[in-house]
Amino acid sequence: MVLIAVIQIVHHPVAAQSESFQTFRDKFDGEDDVHYFKVSGFVVRSVLTMAGEPEAKDAVRGIHKVRLAVVPRGAFEAQDVTVAGFRRVLEQDSFDEMMDFREDGDHVTVYSNSPTHRSEQCYLMLVEADDEIVLIEISGFINEAYFRNLVKLQSQKT
């Protein structure tokens, strides 16, 4: 997924915007091999332009910032928590599941919350890989139809 590659380019400490992201971050703070990244919307759009992805660039025009947390599965075990438990936290924070799919063996679930709960839309992408869990927070507005079509096309290929 191009967006994940884009996010991994810039590494900064972050302060999360959604309570769910902050809860996730705080839970694993201090664990080994846990990493946090932050990228501005400008950087995301610039990289997509350089990658020759003009349609994707247009779809993400309203993104203000992207934050990412990478947590090894061992940290979940060390903290005695589960992904299912975190999904319940998302529900309590008014996140609704938008889409759920598999990509290259990873289980990806995308959530959104209503902008009435805060000043801008917030999306969370939960990626469950064999060895790590990745949580991506996207603040701003995206063209949801573009991403739904992208997922549909990807699922037809597999």
GROMACS .gro file of N, CA, C and O in nm, residues 34-107:
model
  296
   34VAL      N    1   0.913  -0.060   1.977
   34VAL     CA    2   0.791   0.015   1.947
   34VAL      C    3   0.834   0.146   1.884
   34VAL      O    4   0.922   0.214   1.935
   35HIS      N    5   0.773   0.181   1.770
   35HIS     CA    6   0.814   0.301   1.697
   35HIS      C    7   0.692   0.387   1.664
   35HIS      O    8   0.584   0.336   1.637
   36TYR      N    9   0.714   0.519   1.665
   36TYR     CA   10   0.610   0.617   1.632
   36TYR      C   11   0.662   0.708   1.522
   36TYR      O   12   0.779   0.747   1.524
   37PHE      N   13   0.574   0.741   1.429
   37PHE     CA   14   0.609   0.828   1.317
   37PHE      C   15   0.501   0.932   1.297
   37PHE      O   16   0.386   0.910   1.333
   38LYS      N   17   0.539   1.042   1.235
   38LYS     CA   18   0.444   1.150   1.204
   38LYS      C   19   0.482   1.208   1.068
   38LYS      O   20   0.601   1.231   1.040
   39VAL      N   21   0.381   1.232   0.983
   39VAL     CA   22   0.404   1.290   0.852
   39VAL      C   23   0.294   1.394   0.827
   39VAL      O   24   0.177   1.369   0.858
   40SER      N   25   0.331   1.507   0.771
   40SER     CA   26   0.230   1.608   0.737
   40SER      C   27   0.158   1.569   0.609
   40SER      O   28   0.208   1.490   0.528
   41GLY      N   29   0.040   1.624   0.590
   41GLY     CA   30  -0.036   1.600   0.468
   41GLY      C   31   0.041   1.644   0.345
   41GLY      O   32   0.035   1.580   0.240
   42PHE      N   33   0.117   1.751   0.356
   42PHE     CA   34   0.198   1.800   0.245
   42PHE      C   35   0.299   1.695   0.199
   42PHE      O   36   0.317   1.672   0.080
   43VAL      N   37   0.364   1.630   0.295
   43VAL     CA   38   0.463   1.528   0.261
   43VAL      C   39   0.394   1.409   0.192
   43VAL      O   40   0.444   1.357   0.093
   44VAL      N   41   0.279   1.367   0.244
   44VAL     CA   42   0.205   1.256   0.182
   44VAL      C   43   0.173   1.289   0.037
   44VAL      O   44   0.199   1.209  -0.054
   45ARG      N   45   0.117   1.406   0.012
   45ARG     CA   46   0.080   1.446  -0.125
   45ARG      C   47   0.204   1.459  -0.214
   45ARG      O   48   0.203   1.419  -0.330
   46SER      N   49   0.313   1.512  -0.160
   46SER     CA   50   0.436   1.529  -0.239
   46SER      C   51   0.493   1.394  -0.281
   46SER      O   52   0.533   1.377  -0.397
   47VAL      N   53   0.497   1.299  -0.191
   47VAL     CA   54   0.550   1.167  -0.224
   47VAL      C   55   0.461   1.098  -0.326
   47VAL      O   56   0.511   1.034  -0.419
   48LEU      N   57   0.331   1.111  -0.311
   48LEU     CA   58   0.240   1.050  -0.409
   48LEU      C   59   0.259   1.112  -0.547
   48LEU      O   60   0.251   1.042  -0.649
   49THR      N   61   0.285   1.240  -0.553
   49THR     CA   62   0.312   1.306  -0.681
   49THR      C   63   0.440   1.252  -0.742
   49THR      O   64   0.444   1.218  -0.861
   50MET      N   65   0.546   1.240  -0.661
   50MET     CA   66   0.673   1.186  -0.712
   50MET      C   67   0.660   1.041  -0.754
   50MET      O   68   0.730   0.995  -0.844
   51ALA      N   69   0.569   0.966  -0.689
   51ALA     CA   70   0.550   0.824  -0.721
   51ALA      C   71   0.459   0.806  -0.843
   51ALA      O   72   0.433   0.693  -0.883
   52GLY      N   73   0.412   0.916  -0.899
   52GLY     CA   74   0.325   0.906  -1.016
   52GLY      C   75   0.186   0.856  -0.982
   52GLY      O   76   0.126   0.780  -1.057
   53GLU      N   77   0.133   0.897  -0.869
   53GLU     CA   78   0.000   0.857  -0.823
   53GLU      C   79  -0.092   0.978  -0.815
   53GLU      O   80  -0.139   1.015  -0.709
   54PRO      N   81  -0.124   1.042  -0.929
   54PRO     CA   82  -0.205   1.164  -0.924
   54PRO      C   83  -0.346   1.143  -0.869
   54PRO      O   84  -0.399   1.229  -0.799
   55GLU      N   85  -0.408   1.028  -0.899
   55GLU     CA   86  -0.542   1.002  -0.846
   55GLU      C   87  -0.539   0.990  -0.695
   55GLU      O   88  -0.626   1.041  -0.626
   56ALA      N   89  -0.438   0.921  -0.642
   56ALA     CA   90  -0.425   0.907  -0.498
   56ALA      C   91  -0.398   1.042  -0.434
   56ALA      O   92  -0.451   1.073  -0.327
   57LYS      N   93  -0.316   1.123  -0.499
   57LYS     CA   94  -0.285   1.256  -0.446
   57LYS      C   95  -0.413   1.338  -0.432
   57LYS      O   96  -0.436   1.404  -0.331
   58ASP      N   97  -0.499   1.332  -0.532
   58ASP     CA   98  -0.626   1.404  -0.525
   58ASP      C   99  -0.716   1.349  -0.415
   58ASP      O  100  -0.786   1.424  -0.348
   59ALA      N  101  -0.714   1.218  -0.395
   59ALA     CA  102  -0.799   1.155  -0.295
   59ALA      C  103  -0.759   1.194  -0.153
   59ALA      O  104  -0.842   1.195  -0.063
   60VAL      N  105  -0.631   1.226  -0.132
   60VAL     CA  106  -0.583   1.259   0.003
   60VAL      C  107  -0.557   1.409   0.020
   60VAL      O  108  -0.493   1.449   0.117
   61ARG      N  109  -0.609   1.490  -0.069
   61ARG     CA  110  -0.584   1.634  -0.066
   61ARG      C  111  -0.620   1.698   0.068
   61ARG      O  112  -0.556   1.792   0.112
   62GLY      N  113  -0.720   1.644   0.139
   62GLY     CA  114  -0.765   1.704   0.265
   62GLY      C  115  -0.696   1.653   0.390
   62GLY      O  116  -0.734   1.689   0.501
   63ILE      N  117  -0.592   1.570   0.374
   63ILE     CA  118  -0.523   1.517   0.493
   63ILE      C  119  -0.435   1.626   0.553
   63ILE      O  120  -0.359   1.693   0.484
   64HIS      N  121  -0.445   1.641   0.685
   64HIS     CA  122  -0.363   1.738   0.757
   64HIS      C  123  -0.237   1.673   0.814
   64HIS      O  124  -0.129   1.731   0.810
   65LYS      N  125  -0.254   1.553   0.871
   65LYS     CA  126  -0.138   1.482   0.925
   65LYS      C  127  -0.168   1.334   0.937
   65LYS      O  128  -0.284   1.292   0.944
   66VAL      N  129  -0.061   1.256   0.939
   66VAL     CA  130  -0.071   1.111   0.954
   66VAL      C  131   0.026   1.072   1.065
   66VAL      O  132   0.139   1.118   1.069
   67ARG      N  133  -0.021   0.986   1.154
   67ARG     CA  134   0.062   0.936   1.263
   67ARG      C  135   0.056   0.784   1.260
   67ARG      O  136  -0.044   0.726   1.221
   68LEU      N  137   0.164   0.723   1.301
   68LEU     CA  138   0.176   0.579   1.289
   68LEU      C  139   0.244   0.522   1.413
   68LEU      O  140   0.340   0.582   1.462
   69ALA      N  141   0.195   0.411   1.461
   69ALA     CA  142   0.257   0.338   1.572
   69ALA      C  143   0.278   0.194   1.527
   69ALA      O  144   0.187   0.131   1.475
   70VAL      N  145   0.400   0.144   1.544
   70VAL     CA  146   0.434   0.006   1.509
   70VAL      C  147   0.471  -0.066   1.639
   70VAL      O  148   0.564  -0.025   1.709
   71VAL      N  149   0.396  -0.171   1.670
   71VAL     CA  150   0.413  -0.243   1.796
   71VAL      C  151   0.430  -0.392   1.767
   71VAL      O  152   0.344  -0.453   1.704
   72PRO      N  153   0.540  -0.451   1.812
   72PRO     CA  154   0.557  -0.596   1.792
   72PRO      C  155   0.453  -0.675   1.871
   72PRO      O  156   0.409  -0.631   1.978
   73ARG      N  157   0.414  -0.789   1.819
   73ARG     CA  158   0.314  -0.873   1.889
   73ARG      C  159   0.360  -0.910   2.030
   73ARG      O  160   0.278  -0.924   2.120
   74GLY      N  161   0.491  -0.922   2.047
   74GLY     CA  162   0.544  -0.955   2.180
   74GLY      C  163   0.509  -0.849   2.284
   74GLY      O  164   0.491  -0.882   2.402
   75ALA      N  165   0.497  -0.724   2.244
   75ALA     CA  166   0.460  -0.617   2.337
   75ALA      C  167   0.315  -0.634   2.381
   75ALA      O  168   0.281  -0.601   2.496
   76PHE      N  169   0.229  -0.684   2.293
   76PHE     CA  170   0.090  -0.712   2.332
   76PHE      C  171   0.089  -0.819   2.441
   76PHE      O  172   0.018  -0.806   2.540
   77GLU      N  173   0.169  -0.923   2.420
   77GLU     CA  174   0.176  -1.030   2.519
   77GLU      C  175   0.235  -0.978   2.650
   77GLU      O  176   0.184  -1.011   2.758
   78ALA      N  177   0.339  -0.896   2.643
   78ALA     CA  178   0.402  -0.842   2.764
   78ALA      C  179   0.305  -0.755   2.844
   78ALA      O  180   0.310  -0.752   2.967
   79GLN      N  181   0.218  -0.683   2.774
   79GLN     CA  182   0.120  -0.596   2.841
   79GLN      C  183  -0.011  -0.668   2.873
   79GLN      O  184  -0.103  -0.609   2.928
   80ASP      N  185  -0.020  -0.795   2.831
   80ASP     CA  186  -0.139  -0.877   2.855
   80ASP      C  187  -0.265  -0.811   2.797
   80ASP      O  188  -0.367  -0.799   2.864
   81VAL      N  189  -0.253  -0.766   2.671
   81VAL     CA  190  -0.366  -0.706   2.600
   81VAL      C  191  -0.383  -0.776   2.466
   81VAL      O  192  -0.293  -0.845   2.418
   82THR      N  193  -0.499  -0.754   2.404
   82THR     CA  194  -0.528  -0.816   2.275
   82THR      C  195  -0.575  -0.711   2.175
   82THR      O  196  -0.619  -0.602   2.213
   83VAL      N  197  -0.568  -0.747   2.048
   83VAL     CA  198  -0.620  -0.660   1.943
   83VAL      C  199  -0.772  -0.647   1.958
   83VAL      O  200  -0.828  -0.539   1.942
   84ALA      N  201  -0.838  -0.756   1.994
   84ALA     CA  202  -0.984  -0.751   2.015
   84ALA      C  203  -1.019  -0.650   2.124
   84ALA      O  204  -1.118  -0.576   2.113
   85GLY      N  205  -0.938  -0.645   2.229
   85GLY     CA  206  -0.962  -0.547   2.336
   85GLY      C  207  -0.946  -0.405   2.285
   85GLY      O  208  -1.022  -0.315   2.323
   86PHE      N  209  -0.846  -0.383   2.198
   86PHE     CA  210  -0.828  -0.248   2.142
   86PHE      C  211  -0.945  -0.211   2.051
   86PHE      O  212  -0.987  -0.095   2.047
   87ARG      N  213  -0.999  -0.308   1.979
   87ARG     CA  214  -1.117  -0.280   1.895
   87ARG      C  215  -1.233  -0.229   1.980
   87ARG      O  216  -1.307  -0.141   1.938
   88ARG      N  217  -1.247  -0.282   2.102
   88ARG     CA  218  -1.353  -0.233   2.192
   88ARG      C  219  -1.325  -0.088   2.234
   88ARG      O  220  -1.416  -0.008   2.248
   89VAL      N  221  -1.197  -0.053   2.252
   89VAL     CA  222  -1.160   0.085   2.283
   89VAL      C  223  -1.203   0.177   2.168
   89VAL      O  224  -1.256   0.286   2.190
   90LEU      N  225  -1.181   0.132   2.046
   90LEU     CA  226  -1.221   0.212   1.929
   90LEU      C  227  -1.371   0.236   1.927
   90LEU      O  228  -1.417   0.348   1.899
   91GLU      N  229  -1.449   0.134   1.957
   91GLU     CA  230  -1.594   0.149   1.962
   91GLU      C  231  -1.635   0.252   2.067
   91GLU      O  232  -1.723   0.335   2.044
   92GLN      N  233  -1.570   0.248   2.183
   92GLN     CA  234  -1.601   0.342   2.291
   92GLN      C  235  -1.564   0.485   2.252
   92GLN      O  236  -1.622   0.580   2.304
   93ASP      N  237  -1.466   0.500   2.163
   93ASP     CA  238  -1.422   0.632   2.117
   93ASP      C  239  -1.497   0.675   1.991
   93ASP      O  240  -1.453   0.763   1.918
   94SER      N  241  -1.612   0.612   1.964
   94SER     CA  242  -1.702   0.646   1.853
   94SER      C  243  -1.642   0.621   1.715
   94SER      O  244  -1.673   0.692   1.619
   95PHE      N  245  -1.557   0.521   1.701
   95PHE     CA  246  -1.506   0.483   1.570
   95PHE      C  247  -1.592   0.370   1.514
   95PHE      O  248  -1.626   0.276   1.586
   96ASP      N  249  -1.627   0.384   1.387
   96ASP     CA  250  -1.706   0.283   1.317
   96ASP      C  251  -1.621   0.219   1.209
   96ASP      O  252  -1.541   0.286   1.143
   97GLU      N  253  -1.640   0.089   1.188
   97GLU     CA  254  -1.565   0.018   1.086
   97GLU      C  255  -1.615   0.061   0.947
   97GLU      O  256  -1.733   0.056   0.919
   98MET      N  257  -1.521   0.105   0.863
   98MET     CA  258  -1.553   0.143   0.725
   98MET      C  259  -1.533   0.028   0.629
   98MET      O  260  -1.613   0.005   0.540
   99MET      N  261  -1.418  -0.040   0.644
   99MET     CA  262  -1.386  -0.150   0.555
   99MET      C  263  -1.287  -0.244   0.623
   99MET      O  264  -1.216  -0.205   0.715
  100ASP      N  265  -1.287  -0.367   0.574
  100ASP     CA  266  -1.203  -0.471   0.629
  100ASP      C  267  -1.156  -0.556   0.512
  100ASP      O  268  -1.238  -0.599   0.430
  101PHE      N  269  -1.025  -0.577   0.500
  101PHE     CA  270  -0.973  -0.654   0.387
  101PHE      C  271  -0.837  -0.714   0.421
  101PHE      O  272  -0.778  -0.683   0.524
  102ARG      N  273  -0.791  -0.801   0.335
  102ARG     CA  274  -0.658  -0.860   0.348
  102ARG      C  275  -0.571  -0.809   0.235
  102ARG      O  276  -0.616  -0.797   0.121
  103GLU      N  277  -0.446  -0.779   0.270
  103GLU     CA  278  -0.349  -0.738   0.168
  103GLU      C  279  -0.216  -0.801   0.202
  103GLU      O  280  -0.161  -0.778   0.310
  104ASP      N  281  -0.165  -0.880   0.110
  104ASP     CA  282  -0.036  -0.949   0.128
  104ASP      C  283  -0.029  -1.025   0.260
  104ASP      O  284   0.073  -1.023   0.330
  105GLY      N  285  -0.138  -1.089   0.300
  105GLY     CA  286  -0.141  -1.167   0.423
  105GLY      C  287  -0.175  -1.089   0.548
  105GLY      O  288  -0.198  -1.148   0.653
  106ASP      N  289  -0.174  -0.955   0.541
  106ASP     CA  290  -0.207  -0.872   0.657
  106ASP      C  291  -0.358  -0.848   0.663
  106ASP      O  292  -0.423  -0.833   0.560
  107HIS      N  293  -0.412  -0.845   0.784
  107HIS     CA  294  -0.553  -0.813   0.803
  107HIS      C  295  -0.562  -0.663   0.830
  107HIS      O  296  -0.505  -0.613   0.927
   0.00000   0.00000   0.00000
